[in-house]
Short mmCIF file of C-alpha atoms in Angstrom, two decimals:
data_model
loop_
_atom_site.label_atom_id
_atom_site.label_comp_id
_atom_site.label_asym_id
_atom_site.label_seq_id
_atom_site.Cartn_x
_atom_site.Cartn_y
_atom_site.Cartn_z
CA UNK V 633 166.00 114.64 116.17
CA UNK V 634 163.48 116.56 114.12
CA UNK V 635 159.81 116.86 115.01
CA UNK V 636 159.03 114.52 112.11
CA UNK V 637 161.32 111.84 113.54
CA UNK V 638 159.97 112.24 117.07
CA UNK V 639 156.37 112.03 115.85
CA UNK V 640 157.15 108.98 113.72
CA UNK V 641 158.89 107.28 116.65
CA UNK V 642 155.97 107.95 119.01
CA UNK V 643 153.51 106.71 116.38
CA UNK V 644 155.49 103.53 115.74
CA UNK V 645 155.63 103.01 119.51
CA UNK V 646 151.84 103.26 119.60
CA UNK V 647 151.54 100.71 116.80
CA UNK V 648 153.85 98.33 118.70
CA UNK V 649 151.79 98.75 121.88
CA UNK V 650 148.58 98.11 119.90
CA UNK V 651 150.18 94.91 118.60
CA UNK V 652 151.01 93.78 122.12
CA UNK V 653 147.64 94.55 123.73
CA UNK V 654 145.19 91.63 123.61
CA UNK V 655 142.21 92.27 121.34
CA UNK V 656 139.80 90.27 123.50
CA UNK V 657 138.81 92.58 126.33
CA UNK V 658 139.87 95.84 124.69
CA UNK V 659 136.22 96.89 124.93
CA UNK V 660 136.35 96.52 128.72
CA UNK V 661 139.21 98.96 129.28
CA UNK V 662 138.95 102.31 131.04
CA UNK V 663 137.62 105.41 129.27
CA UNK V 664 140.70 107.50 128.47
CA UNK V 665 138.95 110.28 126.55
CA UNK V 666 138.22 113.28 128.82
CA UNK V 667 135.34 114.45 126.60
CA UNK V 668 133.68 111.02 126.69
CA UNK V 669 134.34 110.59 130.43
CA UNK V 670 132.54 113.88 131.16
CA UNK V 671 129.72 113.75 128.59
CA UNK V 672 129.35 110.06 127.74
CA UNK V 673 129.49 111.09 124.09
CA UNK V 674 132.16 110.19 121.52
CA UNK V 675 134.75 112.71 120.31
CA UNK V 676 136.24 112.31 116.79
CA UNK V 677 139.14 110.30 118.24
CA UNK V 678 137.07 107.96 120.40
CA UNK V 679 137.70 104.39 119.39
CA UNK V 680 141.14 104.98 117.85
CA UNK V 681 142.94 102.83 120.42
CA UNK V 682 140.49 99.97 119.89
CA UNK V 683 140.70 100.45 116.14
CA UNK V 684 144.48 100.13 116.23
CA UNK V 685 144.41 97.05 118.46
CA UNK V 686 141.85 95.31 116.26
CA UNK V 687 143.73 96.20 113.10
CA UNK V 688 147.05 94.99 114.47
CA UNK V 689 145.36 91.66 115.28
CA UNK V 690 143.89 91.38 111.79
CA UNK V 691 140.27 92.24 112.61
CA UNK V 692 139.62 94.90 109.97
CA UNK V 693 135.85 94.93 110.47
CA UNK V 694 136.08 95.68 114.20
CA UNK V 695 138.82 98.19 113.50
CA UNK V 696 136.62 100.15 111.12
CA UNK V 697 133.61 99.81 113.44
CA UNK V 698 135.62 101.36 116.29
CA UNK V 699 136.86 104.33 114.27
CA UNK V 700 137.18 104.61 110.49
CA UNK V 701 140.30 106.70 110.84
CA UNK V 702 142.29 104.11 112.81
CA UNK V 703 143.64 102.36 109.71
CA UNK V 704 144.20 105.71 107.97
CA UNK V 705 146.24 106.98 110.90
CA UNK V 706 148.33 103.80 111.07
CA UNK V 707 149.07 104.13 107.36
CA UNK V 708 150.03 107.79 107.85
CA UNK V 709 152.41 106.86 110.67
CA UNK V 710 154.04 104.11 108.62
CA UNK V 711 154.53 106.53 105.71
CA UNK V 712 155.92 109.18 108.07
CA UNK V 713 158.33 106.65 109.59
CA UNK V 714 159.52 105.54 106.14
CA UNK V 715 160.08 109.16 105.12
CA UNK V 716 162.01 109.87 108.34
CA UNK V 717 164.18 106.74 108.05
CA UNK V 718 164.84 107.35 104.37
CA UNK V 719 165.93 110.92 105.08
CA UNK V 720 168.15 109.74 107.94
CA UNK V 721 169.80 107.06 105.75
CA UNK V 722 170.45 109.55 102.96
CA UNK V 723 171.78 112.02 105.56
CA UNK V 724 169.17 114.61 104.69
CA UNK V 725 166.95 116.48 107.07
CA UNK V 726 163.38 115.11 106.93
CA UNK V 727 160.63 117.42 105.78
CA UNK V 728 159.51 119.61 108.67
CA UNK V 729 156.35 118.31 110.34
CA UNK V 730 154.76 121.77 110.27
CA UNK V 731 155.11 121.82 106.49
CA UNK V 732 153.67 118.31 106.16
CA UNK V 733 150.56 119.00 108.23
CA UNK V 734 149.80 122.14 106.24
CA UNK V 735 149.56 120.25 102.96
CA UNK V 736 146.11 120.31 101.35
CA UNK V 737 145.85 116.51 101.53
CA UNK V 738 146.50 116.41 105.30
CA UNK V 739 144.18 119.37 105.91
CA UNK V 740 141.50 117.60 103.85
CA UNK V 741 141.87 114.41 105.90
CA UNK V 742 141.68 116.45 109.11
CA UNK V 743 138.46 118.06 107.84
CA UNK V 744 137.03 114.61 107.07
CA UNK V 745 138.08 113.43 110.54
CA UNK V 746 136.21 116.32 112.19
CA UNK V 747 133.16 115.78 109.95
CA UNK V 748 133.20 112.05 110.81
CA UNK V 749 133.28 112.95 114.51
CA UNK V 750 130.43 115.43 114.11
CA UNK V 751 128.25 112.93 112.23
CA UNK V 752 128.97 110.21 114.79
CA UNK V 753 128.09 112.63 117.61
CA UNK V 754 124.82 113.63 115.93
CA UNK V 755 123.89 109.99 115.28
CA UNK V 756 124.62 109.17 118.93
CA UNK V 757 122.56 112.11 120.21
CA UNK V 758 119.60 111.19 118.00
CA UNK V 759 119.76 107.54 119.07
CA UNK V 760 120.57 106.19 115.60
CA UNK V 761 123.73 104.55 116.94
CA UNK V 762 124.71 103.48 120.43
CA UNK V 763 127.33 105.45 122.31
CA UNK V 764 130.78 103.95 121.93
#
């Protein structure tokens, strides 16, 4: 299996798990983020699990409130899985994951993700928004 296929499979597994987790009570779960556990502040990825669970249960508003990039990441995983399956069916090697993540579009989204995290951190530190 290529790194693209492995990453797609892990991502699809995460989507399946998010579908199976109950949305009511997802806010009461343990803090899994080491940065947040130590500092009490959100990292750029904080809220992604909740975002996925809410989205998979049809609650788009709560999904976006948890982390704007949750739906974007799910879409990226679905596209990656389709690309991997399509390549496998046509008996071609899927595009190497290293090449995919170096594309300007992916690098741009990663930059937006980091900027989103920085803005959310600043807004939390200044008291404009509550910590997640």
